[in-house]
Amino acid sequence: MSSRRTPGIVGRWKSAALLLTLGTAIAGAALAGPGTGVGQASSHREAPLIAADPQVDNTDLYAFSSPDKSDTVTLVANWYPFQEPNGGPNFYPFATDAQYDINVDSQGTGKADLTYRWTFRNEDRRGDKTFLYNNGVVNNLNDKTLLFRQHYTLQELRAGKRPVTLVKDGIATPSNVGKASMPNYGRLRGQATRKLPGGGQTVASQAADPFFLDLRVFDLLYGGNLSETGHNTLKGYNVNTLAIQVPKSALALNCNSKRNPVIGVWSTTSRRTMNLSPGKQTASGPYVQVSRLGNPLVNEAVVPAGLKNAFNALPPSQDHNQPKVVAKVLNPELPMLIQSIYGIPAPATPRKDLQEIFLTGIAKAANGPLAVDLNSQLMNQDADKKRFVPAEELRLNMSTPVTAKPDRLGVLNGDFQGYPNGRRLGDDVVDIAIQALEGATPGHLIQALAAGDGVNGPGVPFAGTFPYVALPYTGSVNQAG
């Protein structure tokens, strides 16, 4: 039977890209969701097209100075949401026809000066002999009992330079089948962690979803009376994680993190069109960007439904060209919704404070109402200010000292290493978001909403060393308490 070329899941992204001309309110989303919380939290199944393609769905992005190695930065990007731990026999591999990218903008142009790119291939030894992922105990990545492995290549792509291969044949930590099959998953993840030339390390692995919140926010903002709070909806679920730790100089403009300490970060996934035939699919054609994530929960809870697919296809460098962006930032939807349900007056518009927080970063040179130097590339001494453009990115000032006792509310509680100055695993972006959208400032919270969603930390503790994310859950979600 002859094969037929169908766009399938991926090809439809090309149609989504055409929507960009509609004036995607993307950055607006990212900004309108200024309170990265209710308005920005996590990007789990946030848009119609990506919801049907979980392997390439960006869920969360983190960027922070490494707490135990303060001369380095750790970037953590997660994909493939809502993984039920017992989802065998195929479990949750990375896609082999996709490019998984973490992008860094050190100049404020909205373009990637540096990209870390992972691509994967399968080693599947099951054939027609068995359906099992493993046929015995797996104590090491090279054990013959592990019948399915994923190998990856990690490249460093710098603007105007040839790609550099950092890892040629890395092995990803497999999905955690369970305690009987993989009694020491931490050992497997340790074996999968690779040192990088020039310093640093990386790992591709499954992990417990580090994001925490009560997702009943969508039920008229926690039930219309704040009765639906206090339950960590994501507890028990896993994600696929790509983590990389590198010296700060590797990320900074001109490799000088003292003169140029601020970077903007976002993750993307690009995928190819599929040729489908009975029992077979073959990737072909160019890569198409299908998912994007900078600040948390921008696309999920801020961007209107009709623009969500377009947001995933748009590069940050084009955010400032979208006519609806400024409107979304200056007059966000969520405060009005809170006002209509809870009677808490929405802050006066236009919200130029949100525009500075999410599109330009916070700096005196931004000429916004938040006249402090925190995390804008405008602070980089070697950056060409004429090339600076507003763009939705997760911005990190690498010179901010590591906090000895991190506060989950970050900047709002005087911890200036926390969100929105980068994002640590323990930053409570939902509660921060609600407060920021309602006009809170450091030391001055909106007391009527101070309890937030009632979820103040992850389902399992984070680790103190790289990659910091917790080992994946193994019990059934409906038994996760």
mmCIF file with all atom_site columns, N, CA and C in Angstrom, residues 225-255:
data_model
loop_
_atom_site.group_PDB
_atom_site.id
_atom_site.type_symbol
_atom_site.label_atom_id
_atom_site.label_alt_id
_atom_site.label_comp_id
_atom_site.label_asym_id
_atom_site.label_entity_id
_atom_site.label_seq_id
_atom_site.pdbx_PDB_ins_code
_atom_site.Cartn_x
_atom_site.Cartn_y
_atom_site.Cartn_z
_atom_site.occupancy
_atom_site.B_iso_or_equiv
_atom_site.pdbx_formal_charge
_atom_site.auth_seq_id
_atom_site.auth_comp_id
_atom_site.auth_asym_id
_atom_site.auth_atom_id
_atom_site.pdbx_PDB_model_num
ATOM 1  N N  . ASN A 1 225 ? -15.179 31.105 45.610 1.00 0.00 ? 225 ASN A N  1
ATOM 2  C CA . ASN A 1 225 ? -15.163 31.536 47.012 1.00 0.00 ? 225 ASN A CA 1
ATOM 3  C C  . ASN A 1 225 ? -13.901 31.055 47.734 1.00 0.00 ? 225 ASN A C  1
ATOM 4  N N  . LEU A 1 226 ? -12.877 30.707 46.966 1.00 0.00 ? 226 LEU A N  1
ATOM 5  C CA . LEU A 1 226 ? -11.598 30.217 47.486 1.00 0.00 ? 226 LEU A CA 1
ATOM 6  C C  . LEU A 1 226 ? -11.739 28.914 48.275 1.00 0.00 ? 226 LEU A C  1
ATOM 7  N N  . SER A 1 227 ? -12.796 28.173 48.000 1.00 0.00 ? 227 SER A N  1
ATOM 8  C CA . SER A 1 227 ? -12.994 26.893 48.692 1.00 0.00 ? 227 SER A CA 1
ATOM 9  C C  . SER A 1 227 ? -12.196 25.770 48.040 1.00 0.00 ? 227 SER A C  1
ATOM 10 N N  . GLU A 1 228 ? -11.784 25.949 46.797 1.00 0.00 ? 228 GLU A N  1
ATOM 11 C CA . GLU A 1 228 ? -11.084 24.891 46.068 1.00 0.00 ? 228 GLU A CA 1
ATOM 12 C C  . GLU A 1 228 ? -9.591  25.194 46.029 1.00 0.00 ? 228 GLU A C  1
ATOM 13 N N  . THR A 1 229 ? -8.959  25.138 47.185 1.00 0.00 ? 229 THR A N  1
ATOM 14 C CA . THR A 1 229 ? -7.523  25.387 47.286 1.00 0.00 ? 229 THR A CA 1
ATOM 15 C C  . THR A 1 229 ? -6.891  24.344 48.195 1.00 0.00 ? 229 THR A C  1
ATOM 16 N N  . GLY A 1 230 ? -5.557  24.322 48.192 1.00 0.00 ? 230 GLY A N  1
ATOM 17 C CA . GLY A 1 230 ? -4.836  23.479 49.127 1.00 0.00 ? 230 GLY A CA 1
ATOM 18 C C  . GLY A 1 230 ? -4.483  22.098 48.630 1.00 0.00 ? 230 GLY A C  1
ATOM 19 N N  . HIS A 1 231 ? -4.805  21.774 47.370 1.00 0.00 ? 231 HIS A N  1
ATOM 20 C CA . HIS A 1 231 ? -4.488  20.444 46.840 1.00 0.00 ? 231 HIS A CA 1
ATOM 21 C C  . HIS A 1 231 ? -3.501  20.597 45.691 1.00 0.00 ? 231 HIS A C  1
ATOM 22 N N  . ASN A 1 232 ? -2.317  19.997 45.830 1.00 0.00 ? 232 ASN A N  1
ATOM 23 C CA . ASN A 1 232 ? -1.310  20.053 44.769 1.00 0.00 ? 232 ASN A CA 1
ATOM 24 C C  . ASN A 1 232 ? -1.717  19.108 43.647 1.00 0.00 ? 232 ASN A C  1
ATOM 25 N N  . THR A 1 233 ? -2.320  19.659 42.617 1.00 0.00 ? 233 THR A N  1
ATOM 26 C CA . THR A 1 233 ? -2.877  18.858 41.538 1.00 0.00 ? 233 THR A CA 1
ATOM 27 C C  . THR A 1 233 ? -1.827  18.038 40.809 1.00 0.00 ? 233 THR A C  1
ATOM 28 N N  . LEU A 1 234 ? -0.593  18.513 40.773 1.00 0.00 ? 234 LEU A N  1
ATOM 29 C CA . LEU A 1 234 ? 0.459   17.849 40.003 1.00 0.00 ? 234 LEU A CA 1
ATOM 30 C C  . LEU A 1 234 ? 1.236   16.813 40.807 1.00 0.00 ? 234 LEU A C  1
ATOM 31 N N  . LYS A 1 235 ? 0.920   16.683 42.089 1.00 0.00 ? 235 LYS A N  1
ATOM 32 C CA . LYS A 1 235 ? 1.613   15.693 42.900 1.00 0.00 ? 235 LYS A CA 1
ATOM 33 C C  . LYS A 1 235 ? 1.341   14.291 42.358 1.00 0.00 ? 235 LYS A C  1
ATOM 34 N N  . GLY A 1 236 ? 2.415   13.529 42.165 1.00 0.00 ? 236 GLY A N  1
ATOM 35 C CA . GLY A 1 236 ? 2.289   12.169 41.649 1.00 0.00 ? 236 GLY A CA 1
ATOM 36 C C  . GLY A 1 236 ? 2.615   12.036 40.178 1.00 0.00 ? 236 GLY A C  1
ATOM 37 N N  . TYR A 1 237 ? 2.640   13.155 39.440 1.00 0.00 ? 237 TYR A N  1
ATOM 38 C CA . TYR A 1 237 ? 2.923   13.110 38.008 1.00 0.00 ? 237 TYR A CA 1
ATOM 39 C C  . TYR A 1 237 ? 4.409   13.396 37.730 1.00 0.00 ? 237 TYR A C  1
ATOM 40 N N  . ASN A 1 238 ? 4.908   12.839 36.645 1.00 0.00 ? 238 ASN A N  1
ATOM 41 C CA . ASN A 1 238 ? 6.284   13.052 36.218 1.00 0.00 ? 238 ASN A CA 1
ATOM 42 C C  . ASN A 1 238 ? 6.351   13.867 34.940 1.00 0.00 ? 238 ASN A C  1
ATOM 43 N N  . VAL A 1 239 ? 7.547   14.336 34.618 1.00 0.00 ? 239 VAL A N  1
ATOM 44 C CA . VAL A 1 239 ? 7.831   15.041 33.369 1.00 0.00 ? 239 VAL A CA 1
ATOM 45 C C  . VAL A 1 239 ? 9.178   14.564 32.848 1.00 0.00 ? 239 VAL A C  1
ATOM 46 N N  . ASN A 1 240 ? 9.489   14.897 31.605 1.00 0.00 ? 240 ASN A N  1
ATOM 47 C CA . ASN A 1 240 ? 10.823  14.689 31.055 1.00 0.00 ? 240 ASN A CA 1
ATOM 48 C C  . ASN A 1 240 ? 11.629  15.968 31.229 1.00 0.00 ? 240 ASN A C  1
ATOM 49 N N  . THR A 1 241 ? 12.841  15.836 31.746 1.00 0.00 ? 241 THR A N  1
ATOM 50 C CA . THR A 1 241 ? 13.660  16.989 32.102 1.00 0.00 ? 241 THR A CA 1
ATOM 51 C C  . THR A 1 241 ? 14.956  17.011 31.310 1.00 0.00 ? 241 THR A C  1
ATOM 52 N N  . LEU A 1 242 ? 15.305  18.205 30.826 1.00 0.00 ? 242 LEU A N  1
ATOM 53 C CA . LEU A 1 242 ? 16.629  18.476 30.279 1.00 0.00 ? 242 LEU A CA 1
ATOM 54 C C  . LEU A 1 242 ? 17.245  19.554 31.159 1.00 0.00 ? 242 LEU A C  1
ATOM 55 N N  . ALA A 1 243 ? 18.366  19.247 31.780 1.00 0.00 ? 243 ALA A N  1
ATOM 56 C CA . ALA A 1 243 ? 19.017  20.193 32.685 1.00 0.00 ? 243 ALA A CA 1
ATOM 57 C C  . ALA A 1 243 ? 20.459  20.373 32.257 1.00 0.00 ? 243 ALA A C  1
ATOM 58 N N  . ILE A 1 244 ? 20.932  21.609 32.370 1.00 0.00 ? 244 ILE A N  1
ATOM 59 C CA . ILE A 1 244 ? 22.313  21.909 32.025 1.00 0.00 ? 244 ILE A CA 1
ATOM 60 C C  . ILE A 1 244 ? 22.840  22.953 32.995 1.00 0.00 ? 244 ILE A C  1
ATOM 61 N N  . GLN A 1 245 ? 24.045  22.731 33.478 1.00 0.00 ? 245 GLN A N  1
ATOM 62 C CA . GLN A 1 245 ? 24.715  23.662 34.387 1.00 0.00 ? 245 GLN A CA 1
ATOM 63 C C  . GLN A 1 245 ? 26.016  24.096 33.737 1.00 0.00 ? 245 GLN A C  1
ATOM 64 N N  . VAL A 1 246 ? 26.196  25.401 33.577 1.00 0.00 ? 246 VAL A N  1
ATOM 65 C CA . VAL A 1 246 ? 27.370  25.915 32.870 1.00 0.00 ? 246 VAL A CA 1
ATOM 66 C C  . VAL A 1 246 ? 27.913  27.139 33.614 1.00 0.00 ? 246 VAL A C  1
ATOM 67 N N  . PRO A 1 247 ? 29.197  27.458 33.403 1.00 0.00 ? 247 PRO A N  1
ATOM 68 C CA . PRO A 1 247 ? 29.747  28.683 33.982 1.00 0.00 ? 247 PRO A CA 1
ATOM 69 C C  . PRO A 1 247 ? 28.984  29.908 33.492 1.00 0.00 ? 247 PRO A C  1
ATOM 70 N N  . LYS A 1 248 ? 28.863  30.905 34.341 1.00 0.00 ? 248 LYS A N  1
ATOM 71 C CA . LYS A 1 248 ? 28.118  32.113 33.972 1.00 0.00 ? 248 LYS A CA 1
ATOM 72 C C  . LYS A 1 248 ? 28.731  32.799 32.749 1.00 0.00 ? 248 LYS A C  1
ATOM 73 N N  . SER A 1 249 ? 30.042  32.687 32.607 1.00 0.00 ? 249 SER A N  1
ATOM 74 C CA . SER A 1 249 ? 30.713  33.317 31.464 1.00 0.00 ? 249 SER A CA 1
ATOM 75 C C  . SER A 1 249 ? 30.246  32.729 30.137 1.00 0.00 ? 249 SER A C  1
ATOM 76 N N  . ALA A 1 250 ? 29.811  31.460 30.146 1.00 0.00 ? 250 ALA A N  1
ATOM 77 C CA . ALA A 1 250 ? 29.353  30.825 28.908 1.00 0.00 ? 250 ALA A CA 1
ATOM 78 C C  . ALA A 1 250 ? 28.051  31.438 28.409 1.00 0.00 ? 250 ALA A C  1
ATOM 79 N N  . LEU A 1 251 ? 27.286  32.054 29.305 1.00 0.00 ? 251 LEU A N  1
ATOM 80 C CA . LEU A 1 251 ? 25.979  32.605 28.939 1.00 0.00 ? 251 LEU A CA 1
ATOM 81 C C  . LEU A 1 251 ? 26.015  34.106 28.688 1.00 0.00 ? 251 LEU A C  1
ATOM 82 N N  . ALA A 1 252 ? 26.998  34.793 29.264 1.00 0.00 ? 252 ALA A N  1
ATOM 83 C CA . ALA A 1 252 ? 27.022  36.252 29.236 1.00 0.00 ? 252 ALA A CA 1
ATOM 84 C C  . ALA A 1 252 ? 27.499  36.801 27.896 1.00 0.00 ? 252 ALA A C  1
ATOM 85 N N  . LEU A 1 253 ? 27.036  37.992 27.569 1.00 0.00 ? 253 LEU A N  1
ATOM 86 C CA . LEU A 1 253 ? 27.496  38.702 26.384 1.00 0.00 ? 253 LEU A CA 1
ATOM 87 C C  . LEU A 1 253 ? 29.003  38.914 26.481 1.00 0.00 ? 253 LEU A C  1
ATOM 88 N N  . ASN A 1 254 ? 29.706  38.578 25.399 1.00 0.00 ? 254 ASN A N  1
ATOM 89 C CA . ASN A 1 254 ? 31.166  38.666 25.337 1.00 0.00 ? 254 ASN A CA 1
ATOM 90 C C  . ASN A 1 254 ? 31.839  37.829 26.425 1.00 0.00 ? 254 ASN A C  1
ATOM 91 N N  . CYS A 1 255 ? 31.120  36.831 26.935 1.00 0.00 ? 255 CYS A N  1
ATOM 92 C CA . CYS A 1 255 ? 31.643  35.913 27.952 1.00 0.00 ? 255 CYS A CA 1
ATOM 93 C C  . CYS A 1 255 ? 32.092  36.642 29.215 1.00 0.00 ? 255 CYS A C  1
#
